[in-house]
Structures are given as structure tokens and as C-alpha cells.
Backbone as JSON, one array per atom type, in Angstrom:
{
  "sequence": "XXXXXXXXXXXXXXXXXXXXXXXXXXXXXXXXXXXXXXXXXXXXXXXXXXXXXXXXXXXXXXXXXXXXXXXXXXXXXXXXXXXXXXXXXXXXXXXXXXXXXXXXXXXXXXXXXXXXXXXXXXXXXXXXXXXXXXXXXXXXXXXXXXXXXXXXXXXXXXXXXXXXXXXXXXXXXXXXXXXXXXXXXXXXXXXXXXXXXXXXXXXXXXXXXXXXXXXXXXXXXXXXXXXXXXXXXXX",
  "N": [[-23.72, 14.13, 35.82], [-23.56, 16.88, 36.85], [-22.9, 17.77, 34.09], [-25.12, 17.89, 32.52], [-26.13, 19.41, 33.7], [-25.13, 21.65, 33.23], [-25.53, 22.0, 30.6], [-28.31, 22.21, 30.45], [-28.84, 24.57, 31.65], [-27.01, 26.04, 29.95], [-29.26, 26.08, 27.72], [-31.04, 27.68, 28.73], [-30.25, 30.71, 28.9], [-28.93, 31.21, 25.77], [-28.85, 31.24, 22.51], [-30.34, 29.98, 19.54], [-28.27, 29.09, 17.8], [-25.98, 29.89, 19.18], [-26.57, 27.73, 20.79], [-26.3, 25.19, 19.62], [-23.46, 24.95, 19.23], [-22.46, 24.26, 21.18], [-23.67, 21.37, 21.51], [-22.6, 20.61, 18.82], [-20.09, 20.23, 20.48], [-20.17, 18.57, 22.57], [-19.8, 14.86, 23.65], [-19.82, 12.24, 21.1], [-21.8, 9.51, 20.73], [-19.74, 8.04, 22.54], [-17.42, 6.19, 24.27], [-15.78, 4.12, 21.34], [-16.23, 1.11, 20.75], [-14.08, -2.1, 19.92], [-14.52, -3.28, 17.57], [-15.65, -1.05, 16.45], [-13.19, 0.66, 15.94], [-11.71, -1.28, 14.28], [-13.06, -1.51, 12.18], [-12.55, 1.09, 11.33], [-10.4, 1.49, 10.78], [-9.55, -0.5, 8.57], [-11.24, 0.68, 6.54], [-9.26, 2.87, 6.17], [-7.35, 1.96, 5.06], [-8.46, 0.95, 2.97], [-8.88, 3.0, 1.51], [-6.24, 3.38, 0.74], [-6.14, 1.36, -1.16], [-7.81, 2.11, -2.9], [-6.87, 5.01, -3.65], [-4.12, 4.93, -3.64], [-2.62, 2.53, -4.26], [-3.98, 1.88, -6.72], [-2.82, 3.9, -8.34], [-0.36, 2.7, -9.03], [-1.09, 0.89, -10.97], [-0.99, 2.12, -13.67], [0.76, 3.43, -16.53], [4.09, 3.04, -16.1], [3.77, 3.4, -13.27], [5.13, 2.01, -11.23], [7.74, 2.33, -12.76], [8.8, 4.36, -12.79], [8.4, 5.67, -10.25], [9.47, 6.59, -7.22], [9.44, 5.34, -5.33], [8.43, 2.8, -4.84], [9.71, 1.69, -7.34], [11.07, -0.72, -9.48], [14.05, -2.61, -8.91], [17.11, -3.71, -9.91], [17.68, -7.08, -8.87], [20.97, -8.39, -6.76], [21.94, -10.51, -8.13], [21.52, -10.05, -10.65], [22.48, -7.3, -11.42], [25.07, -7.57, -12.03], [24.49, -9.17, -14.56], [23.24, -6.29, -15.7], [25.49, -4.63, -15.09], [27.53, -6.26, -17.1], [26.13, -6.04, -20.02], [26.17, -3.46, -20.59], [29.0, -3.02, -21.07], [29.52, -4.11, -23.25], [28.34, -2.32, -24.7], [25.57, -2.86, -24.85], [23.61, -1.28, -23.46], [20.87, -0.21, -24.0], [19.54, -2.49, -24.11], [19.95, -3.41, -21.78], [18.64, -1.33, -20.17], [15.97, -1.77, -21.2], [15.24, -3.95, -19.9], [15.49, -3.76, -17.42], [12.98, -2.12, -17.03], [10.89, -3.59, -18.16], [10.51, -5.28, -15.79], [9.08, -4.13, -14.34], [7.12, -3.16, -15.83], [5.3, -5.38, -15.93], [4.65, -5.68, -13.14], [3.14, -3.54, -13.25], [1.09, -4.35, -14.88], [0.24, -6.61, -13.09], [-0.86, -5.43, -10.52], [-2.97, -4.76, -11.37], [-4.63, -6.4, -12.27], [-4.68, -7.66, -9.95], [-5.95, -6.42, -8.17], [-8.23, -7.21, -6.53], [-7.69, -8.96, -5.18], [-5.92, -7.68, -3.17], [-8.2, -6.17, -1.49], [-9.98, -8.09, -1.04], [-8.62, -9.18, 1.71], [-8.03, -7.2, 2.28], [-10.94, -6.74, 3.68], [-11.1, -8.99, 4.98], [-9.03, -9.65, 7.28], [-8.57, -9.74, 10.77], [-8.76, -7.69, 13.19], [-7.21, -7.81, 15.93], [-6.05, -6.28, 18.57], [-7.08, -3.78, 17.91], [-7.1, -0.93, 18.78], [-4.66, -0.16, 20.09], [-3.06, -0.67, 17.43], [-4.06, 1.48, 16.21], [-3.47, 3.63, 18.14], [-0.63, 3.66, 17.09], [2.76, 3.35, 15.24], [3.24, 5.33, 12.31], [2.23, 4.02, 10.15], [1.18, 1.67, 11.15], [-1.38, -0.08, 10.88], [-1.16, -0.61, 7.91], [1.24, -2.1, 8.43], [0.26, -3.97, 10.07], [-1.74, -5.84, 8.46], [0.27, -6.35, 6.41], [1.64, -8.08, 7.87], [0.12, -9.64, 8.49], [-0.79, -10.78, 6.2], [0.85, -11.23, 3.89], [1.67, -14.06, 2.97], [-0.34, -15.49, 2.37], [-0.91, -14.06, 0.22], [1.31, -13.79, -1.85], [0.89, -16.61, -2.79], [-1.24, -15.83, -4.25], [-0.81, -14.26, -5.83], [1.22, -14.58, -7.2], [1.27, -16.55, -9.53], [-0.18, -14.65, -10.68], [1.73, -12.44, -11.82], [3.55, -14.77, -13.1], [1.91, -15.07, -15.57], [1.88, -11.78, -16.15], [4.09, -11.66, -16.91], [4.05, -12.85, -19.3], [2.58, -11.73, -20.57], [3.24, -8.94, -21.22], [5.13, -9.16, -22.3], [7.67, -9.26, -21.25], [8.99, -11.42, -20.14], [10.45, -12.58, -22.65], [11.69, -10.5, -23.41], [13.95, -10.71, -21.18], [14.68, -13.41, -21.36], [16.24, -13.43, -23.85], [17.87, -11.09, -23.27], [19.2, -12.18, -20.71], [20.4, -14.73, -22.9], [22.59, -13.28, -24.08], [23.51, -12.09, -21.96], [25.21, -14.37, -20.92], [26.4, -15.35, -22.71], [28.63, -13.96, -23.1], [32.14, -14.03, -22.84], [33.53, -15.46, -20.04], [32.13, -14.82, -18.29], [30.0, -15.42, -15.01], [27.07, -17.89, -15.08], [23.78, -16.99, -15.54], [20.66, -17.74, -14.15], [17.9, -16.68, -13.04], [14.93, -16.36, -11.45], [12.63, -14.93, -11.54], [10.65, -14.54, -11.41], [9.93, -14.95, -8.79], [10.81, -13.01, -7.97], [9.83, -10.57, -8.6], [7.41, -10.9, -7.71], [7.78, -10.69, -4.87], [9.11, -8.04, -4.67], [6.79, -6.43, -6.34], [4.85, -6.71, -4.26], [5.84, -5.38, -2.24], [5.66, -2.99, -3.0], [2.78, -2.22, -3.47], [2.0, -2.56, -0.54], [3.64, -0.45, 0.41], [2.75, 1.99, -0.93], [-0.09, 1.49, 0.05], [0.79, 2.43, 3.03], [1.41, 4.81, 2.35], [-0.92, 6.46, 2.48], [-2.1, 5.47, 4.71], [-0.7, 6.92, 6.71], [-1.04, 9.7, 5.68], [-3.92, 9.85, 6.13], [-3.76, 9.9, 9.03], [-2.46, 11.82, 9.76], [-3.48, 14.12, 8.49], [-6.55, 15.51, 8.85], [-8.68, 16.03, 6.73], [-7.94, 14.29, 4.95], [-10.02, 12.76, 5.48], [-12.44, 10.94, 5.27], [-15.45, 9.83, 5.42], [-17.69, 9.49, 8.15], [-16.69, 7.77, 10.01], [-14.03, 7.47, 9.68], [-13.21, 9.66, 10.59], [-14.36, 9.6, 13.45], [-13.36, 7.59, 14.21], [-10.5, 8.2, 13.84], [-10.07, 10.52, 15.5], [-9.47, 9.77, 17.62], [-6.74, 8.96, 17.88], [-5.69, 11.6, 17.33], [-5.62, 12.47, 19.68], [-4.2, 11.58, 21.46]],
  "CA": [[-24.8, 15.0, 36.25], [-22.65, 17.92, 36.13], [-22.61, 18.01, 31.93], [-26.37, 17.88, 32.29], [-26.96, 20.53, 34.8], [-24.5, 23.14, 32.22], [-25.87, 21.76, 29.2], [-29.83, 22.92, 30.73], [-28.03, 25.7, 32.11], [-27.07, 26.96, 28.43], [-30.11, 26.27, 26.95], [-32.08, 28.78, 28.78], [-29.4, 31.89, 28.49], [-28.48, 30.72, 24.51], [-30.03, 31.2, 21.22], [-30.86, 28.33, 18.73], [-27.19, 29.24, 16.92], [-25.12, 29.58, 20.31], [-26.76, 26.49, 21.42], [-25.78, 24.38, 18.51], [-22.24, 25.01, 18.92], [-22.3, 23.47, 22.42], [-24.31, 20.59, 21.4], [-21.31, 20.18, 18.65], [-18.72, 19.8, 21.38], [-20.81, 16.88, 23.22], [-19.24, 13.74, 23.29], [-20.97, 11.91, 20.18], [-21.58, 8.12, 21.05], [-19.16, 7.96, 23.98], [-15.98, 5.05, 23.69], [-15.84, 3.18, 20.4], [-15.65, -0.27, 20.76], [-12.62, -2.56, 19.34], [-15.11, -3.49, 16.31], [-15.52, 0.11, 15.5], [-12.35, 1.01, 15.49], [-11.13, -2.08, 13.46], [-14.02, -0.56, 10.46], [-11.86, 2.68, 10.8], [-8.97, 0.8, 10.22], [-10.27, -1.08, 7.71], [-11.9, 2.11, 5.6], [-8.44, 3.83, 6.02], [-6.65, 0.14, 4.07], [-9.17, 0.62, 1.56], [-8.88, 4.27, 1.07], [-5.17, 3.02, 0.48], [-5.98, 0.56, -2.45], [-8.33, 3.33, -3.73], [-6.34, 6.21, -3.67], [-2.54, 4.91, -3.95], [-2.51, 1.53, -5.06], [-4.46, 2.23, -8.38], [-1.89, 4.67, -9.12], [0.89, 1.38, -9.31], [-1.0, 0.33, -12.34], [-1.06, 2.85, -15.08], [1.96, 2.97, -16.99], [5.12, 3.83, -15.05], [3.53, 3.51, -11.85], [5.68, 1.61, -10.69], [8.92, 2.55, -12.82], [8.75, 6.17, -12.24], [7.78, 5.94, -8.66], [11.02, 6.02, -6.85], [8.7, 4.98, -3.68], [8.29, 1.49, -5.28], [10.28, 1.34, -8.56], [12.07, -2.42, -8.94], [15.77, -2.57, -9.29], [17.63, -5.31, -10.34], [18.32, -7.8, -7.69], [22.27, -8.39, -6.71], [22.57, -11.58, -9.46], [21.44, -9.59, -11.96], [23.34, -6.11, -11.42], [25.97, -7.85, -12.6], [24.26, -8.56, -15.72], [23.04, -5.11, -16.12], [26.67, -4.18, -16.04], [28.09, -6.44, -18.02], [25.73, -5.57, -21.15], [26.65, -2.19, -20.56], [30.04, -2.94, -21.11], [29.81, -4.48, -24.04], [27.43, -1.62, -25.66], [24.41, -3.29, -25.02], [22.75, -0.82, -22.65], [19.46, 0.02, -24.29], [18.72, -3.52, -23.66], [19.5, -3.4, -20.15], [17.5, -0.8, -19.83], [14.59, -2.48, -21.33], [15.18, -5.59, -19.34], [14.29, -2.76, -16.1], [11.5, -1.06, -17.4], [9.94, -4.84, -18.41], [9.95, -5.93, -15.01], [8.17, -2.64, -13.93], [5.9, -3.1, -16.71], [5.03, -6.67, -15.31], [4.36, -5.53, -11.79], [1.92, -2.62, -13.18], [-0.4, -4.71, -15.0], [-0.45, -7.38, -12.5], [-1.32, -5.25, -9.9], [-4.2, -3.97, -12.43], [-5.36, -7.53, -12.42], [-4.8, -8.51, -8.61], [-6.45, -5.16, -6.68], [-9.81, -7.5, -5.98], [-7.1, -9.72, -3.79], [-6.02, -6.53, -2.12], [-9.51, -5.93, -1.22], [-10.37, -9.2, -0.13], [-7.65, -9.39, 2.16], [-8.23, -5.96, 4.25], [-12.23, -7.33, 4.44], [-10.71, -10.39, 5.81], [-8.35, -9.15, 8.16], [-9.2, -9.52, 12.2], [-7.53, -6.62, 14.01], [-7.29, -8.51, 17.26], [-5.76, -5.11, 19.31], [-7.46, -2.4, 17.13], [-7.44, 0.84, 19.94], [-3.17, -0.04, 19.89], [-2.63, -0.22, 16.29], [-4.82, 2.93, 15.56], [-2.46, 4.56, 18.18], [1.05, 2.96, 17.24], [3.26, 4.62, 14.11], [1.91, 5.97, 10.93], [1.76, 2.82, 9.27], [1.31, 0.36, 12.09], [-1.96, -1.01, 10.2], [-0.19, -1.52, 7.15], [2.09, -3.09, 9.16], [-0.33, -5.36, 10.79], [-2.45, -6.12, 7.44], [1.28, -7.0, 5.77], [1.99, -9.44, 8.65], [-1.13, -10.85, 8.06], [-1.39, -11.78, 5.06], [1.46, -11.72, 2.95], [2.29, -15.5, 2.68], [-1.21, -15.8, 1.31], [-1.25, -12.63, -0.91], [2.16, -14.29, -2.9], [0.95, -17.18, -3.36], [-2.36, -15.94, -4.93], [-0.35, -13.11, -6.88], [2.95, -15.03, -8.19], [0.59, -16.62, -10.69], [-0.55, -13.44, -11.76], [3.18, -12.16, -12.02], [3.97, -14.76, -14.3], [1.06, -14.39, -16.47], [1.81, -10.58, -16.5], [5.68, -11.44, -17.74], [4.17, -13.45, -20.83], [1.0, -10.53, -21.34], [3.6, -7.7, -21.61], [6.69, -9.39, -23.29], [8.89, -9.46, -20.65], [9.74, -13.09, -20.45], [11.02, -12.6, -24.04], [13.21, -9.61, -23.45], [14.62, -11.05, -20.49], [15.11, -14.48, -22.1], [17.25, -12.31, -24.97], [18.89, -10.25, -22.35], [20.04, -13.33, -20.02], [21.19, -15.27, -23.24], [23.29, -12.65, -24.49], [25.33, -12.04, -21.14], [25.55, -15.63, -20.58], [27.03, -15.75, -24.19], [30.04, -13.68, -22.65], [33.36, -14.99, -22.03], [34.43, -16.13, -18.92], [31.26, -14.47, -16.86], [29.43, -16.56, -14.4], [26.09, -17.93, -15.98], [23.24, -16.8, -14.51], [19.7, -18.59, -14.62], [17.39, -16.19, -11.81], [13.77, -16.94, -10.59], [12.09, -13.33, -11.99], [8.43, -13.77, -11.51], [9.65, -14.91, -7.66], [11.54, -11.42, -7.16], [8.87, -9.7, -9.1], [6.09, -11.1, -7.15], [8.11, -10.04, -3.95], [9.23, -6.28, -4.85], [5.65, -5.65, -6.32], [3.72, -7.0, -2.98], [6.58, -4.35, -1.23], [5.73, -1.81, -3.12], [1.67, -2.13, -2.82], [2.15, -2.14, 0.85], [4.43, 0.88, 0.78], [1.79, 2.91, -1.2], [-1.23, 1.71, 1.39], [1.16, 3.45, 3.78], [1.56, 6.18, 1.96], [-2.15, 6.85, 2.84], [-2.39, 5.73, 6.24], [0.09, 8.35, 7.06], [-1.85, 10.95, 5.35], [-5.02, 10.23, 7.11], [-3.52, 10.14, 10.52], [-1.9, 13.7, 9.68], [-4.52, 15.26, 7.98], [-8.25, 15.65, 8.9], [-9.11, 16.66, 5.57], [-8.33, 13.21, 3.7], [-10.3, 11.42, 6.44], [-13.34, 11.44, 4.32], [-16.27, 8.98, 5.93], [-17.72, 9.8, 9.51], [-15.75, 6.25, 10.34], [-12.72, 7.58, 9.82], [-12.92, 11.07, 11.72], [-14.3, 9.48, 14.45], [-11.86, 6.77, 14.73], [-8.69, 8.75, 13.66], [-10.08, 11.46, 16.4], [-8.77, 9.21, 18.91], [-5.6, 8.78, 17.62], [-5.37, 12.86, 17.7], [-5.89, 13.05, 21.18], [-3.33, 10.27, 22.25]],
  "C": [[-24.42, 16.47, 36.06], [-22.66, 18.45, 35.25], [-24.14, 18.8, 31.74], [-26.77, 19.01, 32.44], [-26.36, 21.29, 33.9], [-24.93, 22.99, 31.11], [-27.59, 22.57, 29.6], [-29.55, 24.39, 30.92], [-27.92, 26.91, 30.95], [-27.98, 26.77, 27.98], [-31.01, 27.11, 27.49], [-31.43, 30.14, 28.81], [-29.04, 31.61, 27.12], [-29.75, 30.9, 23.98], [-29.33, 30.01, 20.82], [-29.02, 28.29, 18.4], [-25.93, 28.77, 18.19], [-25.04, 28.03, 21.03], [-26.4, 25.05, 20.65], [-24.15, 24.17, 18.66], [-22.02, 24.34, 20.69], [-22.75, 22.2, 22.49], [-22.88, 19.88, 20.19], [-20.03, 19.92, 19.48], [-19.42, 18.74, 22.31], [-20.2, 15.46, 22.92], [-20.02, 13.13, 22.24], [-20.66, 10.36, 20.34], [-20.88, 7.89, 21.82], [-18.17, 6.9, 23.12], [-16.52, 4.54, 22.89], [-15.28, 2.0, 20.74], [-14.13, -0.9, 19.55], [-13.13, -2.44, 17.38], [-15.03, -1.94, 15.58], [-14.75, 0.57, 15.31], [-11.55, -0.13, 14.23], [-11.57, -1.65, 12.05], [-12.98, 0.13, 10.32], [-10.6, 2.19, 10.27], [-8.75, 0.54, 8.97], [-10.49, -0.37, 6.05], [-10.71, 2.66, 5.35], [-7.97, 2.79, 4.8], [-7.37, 0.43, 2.79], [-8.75, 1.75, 0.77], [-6.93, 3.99, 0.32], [-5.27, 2.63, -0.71], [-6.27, 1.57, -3.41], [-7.65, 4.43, -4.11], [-4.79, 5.99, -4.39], [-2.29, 3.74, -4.45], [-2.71, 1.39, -6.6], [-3.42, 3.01, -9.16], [-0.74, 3.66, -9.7], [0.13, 0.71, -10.75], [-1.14, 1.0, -13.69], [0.03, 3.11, -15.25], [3.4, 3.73, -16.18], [5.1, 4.06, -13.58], [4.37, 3.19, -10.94], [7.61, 2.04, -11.23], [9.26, 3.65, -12.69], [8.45, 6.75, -11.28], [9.2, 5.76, -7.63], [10.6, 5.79, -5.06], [8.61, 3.93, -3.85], [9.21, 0.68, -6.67], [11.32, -0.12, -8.3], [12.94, -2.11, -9.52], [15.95, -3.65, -9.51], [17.69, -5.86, -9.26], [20.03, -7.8, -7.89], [22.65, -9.15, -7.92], [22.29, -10.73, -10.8], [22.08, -7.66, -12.35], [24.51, -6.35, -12.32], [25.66, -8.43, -14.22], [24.24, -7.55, -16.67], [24.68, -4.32, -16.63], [27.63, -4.76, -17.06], [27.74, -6.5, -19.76], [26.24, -4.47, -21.14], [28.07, -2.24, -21.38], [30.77, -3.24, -22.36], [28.84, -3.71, -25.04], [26.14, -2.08, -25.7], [23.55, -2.28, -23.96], [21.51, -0.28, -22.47], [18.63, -1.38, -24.15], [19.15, -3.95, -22.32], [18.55, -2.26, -19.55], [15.65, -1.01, -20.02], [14.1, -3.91, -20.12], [14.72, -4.73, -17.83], [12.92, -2.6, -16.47], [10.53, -2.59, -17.87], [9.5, -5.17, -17.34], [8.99, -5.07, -14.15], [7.1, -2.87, -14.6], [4.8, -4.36, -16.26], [4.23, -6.47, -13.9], [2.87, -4.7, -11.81], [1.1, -3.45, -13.8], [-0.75, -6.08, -14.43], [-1.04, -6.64, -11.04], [-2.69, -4.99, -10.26], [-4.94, -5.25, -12.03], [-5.95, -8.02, -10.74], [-5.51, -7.27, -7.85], [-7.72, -6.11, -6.77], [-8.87, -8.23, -4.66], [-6.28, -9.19, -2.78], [-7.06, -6.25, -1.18], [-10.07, -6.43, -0.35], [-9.51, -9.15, 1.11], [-7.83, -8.19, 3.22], [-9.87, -6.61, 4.62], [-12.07, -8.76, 4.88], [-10.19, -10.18, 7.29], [-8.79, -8.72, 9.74], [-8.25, -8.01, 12.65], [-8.06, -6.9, 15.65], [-6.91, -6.95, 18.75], [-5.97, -4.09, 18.41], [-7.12, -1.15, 17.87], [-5.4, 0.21, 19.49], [-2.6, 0.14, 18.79], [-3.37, 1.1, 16.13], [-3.9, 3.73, 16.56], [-0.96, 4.16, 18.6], [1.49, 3.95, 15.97], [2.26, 4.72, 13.13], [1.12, 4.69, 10.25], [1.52, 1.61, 9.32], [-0.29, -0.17, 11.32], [-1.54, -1.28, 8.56], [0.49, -2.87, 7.43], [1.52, -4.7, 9.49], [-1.12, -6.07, 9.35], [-1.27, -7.17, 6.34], [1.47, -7.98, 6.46], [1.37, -10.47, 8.71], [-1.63, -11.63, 6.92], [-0.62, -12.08, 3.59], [2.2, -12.86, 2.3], [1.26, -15.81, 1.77], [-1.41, -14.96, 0.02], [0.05, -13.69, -1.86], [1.44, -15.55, -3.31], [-0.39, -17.24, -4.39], [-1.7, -15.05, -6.01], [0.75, -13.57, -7.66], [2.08, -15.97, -9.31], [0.77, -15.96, -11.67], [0.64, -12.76, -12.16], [3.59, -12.69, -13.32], [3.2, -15.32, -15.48], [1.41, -13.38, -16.93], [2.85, -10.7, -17.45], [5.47, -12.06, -18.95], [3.43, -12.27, -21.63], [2.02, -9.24, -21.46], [5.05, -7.88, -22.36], [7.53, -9.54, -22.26], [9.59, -10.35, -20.72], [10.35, -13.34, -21.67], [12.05, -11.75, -24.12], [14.19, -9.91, -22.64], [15.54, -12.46, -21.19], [16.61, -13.85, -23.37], [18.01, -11.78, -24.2], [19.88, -11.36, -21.84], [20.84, -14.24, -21.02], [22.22, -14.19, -23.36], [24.03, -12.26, -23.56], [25.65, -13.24, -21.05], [26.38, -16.09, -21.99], [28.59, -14.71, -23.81], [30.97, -14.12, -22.32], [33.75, -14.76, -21.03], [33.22, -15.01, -17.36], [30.81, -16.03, -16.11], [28.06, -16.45, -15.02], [25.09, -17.89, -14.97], [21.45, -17.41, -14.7], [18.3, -18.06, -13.34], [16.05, -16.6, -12.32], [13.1, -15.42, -10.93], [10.68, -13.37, -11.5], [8.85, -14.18, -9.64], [10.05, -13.67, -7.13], [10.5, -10.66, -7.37], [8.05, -9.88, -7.91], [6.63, -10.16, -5.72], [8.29, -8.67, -3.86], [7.64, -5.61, -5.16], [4.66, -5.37, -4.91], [4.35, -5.74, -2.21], [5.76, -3.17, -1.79], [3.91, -1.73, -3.07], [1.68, -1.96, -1.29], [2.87, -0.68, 1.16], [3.26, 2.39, 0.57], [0.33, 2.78, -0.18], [-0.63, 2.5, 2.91], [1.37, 4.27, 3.96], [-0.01, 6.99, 2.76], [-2.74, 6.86, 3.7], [-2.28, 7.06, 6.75], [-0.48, 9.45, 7.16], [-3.39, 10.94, 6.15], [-4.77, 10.06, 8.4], [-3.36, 11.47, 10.62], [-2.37, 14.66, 9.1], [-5.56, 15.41, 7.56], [-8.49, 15.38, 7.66], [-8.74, 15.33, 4.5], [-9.2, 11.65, 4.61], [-12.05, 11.63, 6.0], [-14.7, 10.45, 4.63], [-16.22, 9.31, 7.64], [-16.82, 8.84, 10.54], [-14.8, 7.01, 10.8], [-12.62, 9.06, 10.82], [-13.25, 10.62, 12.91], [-13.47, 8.88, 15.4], [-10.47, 7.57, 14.77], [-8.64, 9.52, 14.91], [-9.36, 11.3, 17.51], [-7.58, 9.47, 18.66], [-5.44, 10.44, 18.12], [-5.13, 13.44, 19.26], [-5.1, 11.82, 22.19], [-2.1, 11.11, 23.03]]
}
């Protein structure tokens, strides 16, 4: 009653202009329910695929990104150095930059099962994740659904490793240390590491973007998201 009586209050001392700017500081819709904050959630995830994910598939996205770039695993370090050693190191360096190449154009292929996957996604405690760390819906979106995300994407993985050559340079690479004397022979699982490091590094980049729209108005770009994030600001 109170709000009411100062809000009548200013409108008969106030012009149209003065009175506008008091009418902007009014609560707008009062508490957001769980649902509407889960949208904001939701919209931010997407703004993720949109914004930072896309970037993981044009060329180098991923090997020139030292936010996601894939390294060898441990079994195969020891490859990497033992071509080296024997002068082969332009084809350990290819045998990197292949499985990079692999990751970027299967993410190219798989962003609809990104997609699907945040418009799937319940957010059972929405108001707590929206104010937990930067990247606590990441977080929760990864917990949710990355058992099903591999096994819809390790397909597409090793599809990608036949559609960009890899599986051929690697094949060439792995005989040729395994043709060394007296190494241990090594026989690794590539499209299962792949599939795993790429899914990391899509998740890393949708957090890249959370982040940024928690910490700065200005990429919070749908009334959704300012209203929802607003909360968070005021935690």
C-alpha cells in the first residue's frame, strides 16, 4: 500500500519524463517462477552453442584453441616421442592436428544434438543453479546428459576420422612406431578419446559463455535473460 500511495504521490508533482523513470524502477512481474528461470537458463546454453560452440568447427577451432585443443593421451605421448626421435616429427605432428581436425568437423555435424539436449534438459533446482558458480549450468546440463551425448556423437567421431583422413594418417603413424625396435606396441581406441576430449571441450566453450553473461549485462541479449540473470546480480 505504501508503493502505491508514493507512486500516486509522484504522479501528481512529476512530468510525463520524470514519471517514466519511476515507473522504470517498479518491480516488473514480481518473483519468477522455477519454469522461468529454467528458459533463462536454457537461452543462456543456447547462446553458448550459438556463440562459442560454432567457433569449435571452422578450421583450427579446436587445434588453435588452447581452451579445448586435444593432446595426445599418455599411450600415445610415447609415440609422439618416439617418431620424433627417429626424425619423423612432421608426422607426429600431423597425427595431432588430424585428431583436431576430426573433432572440428564432427562437431559441425553434431551441433543439432547439442541443441536437442539443452531443449531437453529439466532444471529440477533452477533459482540455485542460476545463483551457484559461473558455470554451474554447464555443469548441470554436462551431468545430465553426457552418457547420452557420447553415445550419439562417437559415431559421428568415427565417421569424421574416415571424412578427414585421419584414420589413415594415424594407421601410418601407429605402424611406423610399432615397426621400432624393442618399443612397446601400441594398438589405442582414438575415436573413444576423441569422442571424450571433443564433448570436454564443447562443454568448456558453453562455459565460456555462461560466464560472460553472468558478468556482463551487455551479452545478455533477450528480455529472458536480463530478467533472469538480474537475480543472480542481486544475490
Amino acid at each position: 500500500m505504501k508503493k502505491i500511495t508514493v507512486f500516486f504521490i509522484a504522479l501528481t508533482f512529476m512530468g510525463c519524463s520524470e514519471l517514466q523513470k519511476v515507473v522504470n524502477q517498479l518491480p516488473q512481474g514480481g518473483i519468477l517462477t522455477q519454469e522461468q528461470i529454467g528458459n533463462g537458463l536454457r537461452q543462456a546454453l543456447d547462446n553458448g552453442i550459438q556463440h562459442q560452440v560454432t567457433k569449435l568447427t571452422s578450421k583450427d577451432g579446436f587445434y588453435k584453441n588452447d581452451l579445448v585443443k586435444i593432446l595426445l593421451p599418455e599411450e600415445l605421448q610415447a609415440v609422439d616421442k618416439g617418431l620424433r626421435s627417429i626424425g619423423l616429427g612432421n608426422l607426429a605432428d600431423e597425427g595431432l592436428k588430424a585428431i583436431n581436425r576430426t573433432a572440428e568437423d564432427a562437431v559441425k555435424t553434431a551441433t543439432p544434438i547439442f541443441v536437442n539436449a539443452v531443449k531437453e534438459i529439466t532444471f529440477n533446482d533452477a533459482k540455485n543453479i542460476l545463483l551457484g558458480a559461473d558455470n554451474a549450468a554447464t555443469s548441470y546440463l554436462e551431468g545430465k546428459t553426457t552418457s547420452a551425448l557420447y553415445a550419439e556423437f562417437n559415431p559421428v567421431i568415427k565417421n569424421s576420422f574416415s571424412k578427414v583422413g585421419a584414420d589413415k594418417i594415424w594407421s601410418n603413424l601407429i605402424s611406423k612406431y610399432n615397426s621400432i625396435p624393442f618399443v612397446k606396441k601400441v594398438n589405442p581406441d582414438l575415436t573413444d578419446y576423441v569422442t571424450t576430449e571433443a564433448l570436454d571441450g564443447v562443454f568448456t566453450m558453453i562455459a565460456v559463455e555462461e560466464k560472460g553473461i553472468r558478468n556482463k549485462v551487455g551479452l545478455r541479449n533477450t528480455a529472458l535473460l536480463r530478467q533472469v540473470f538480474a537475480l543472480q546480480d542481486n544475490r
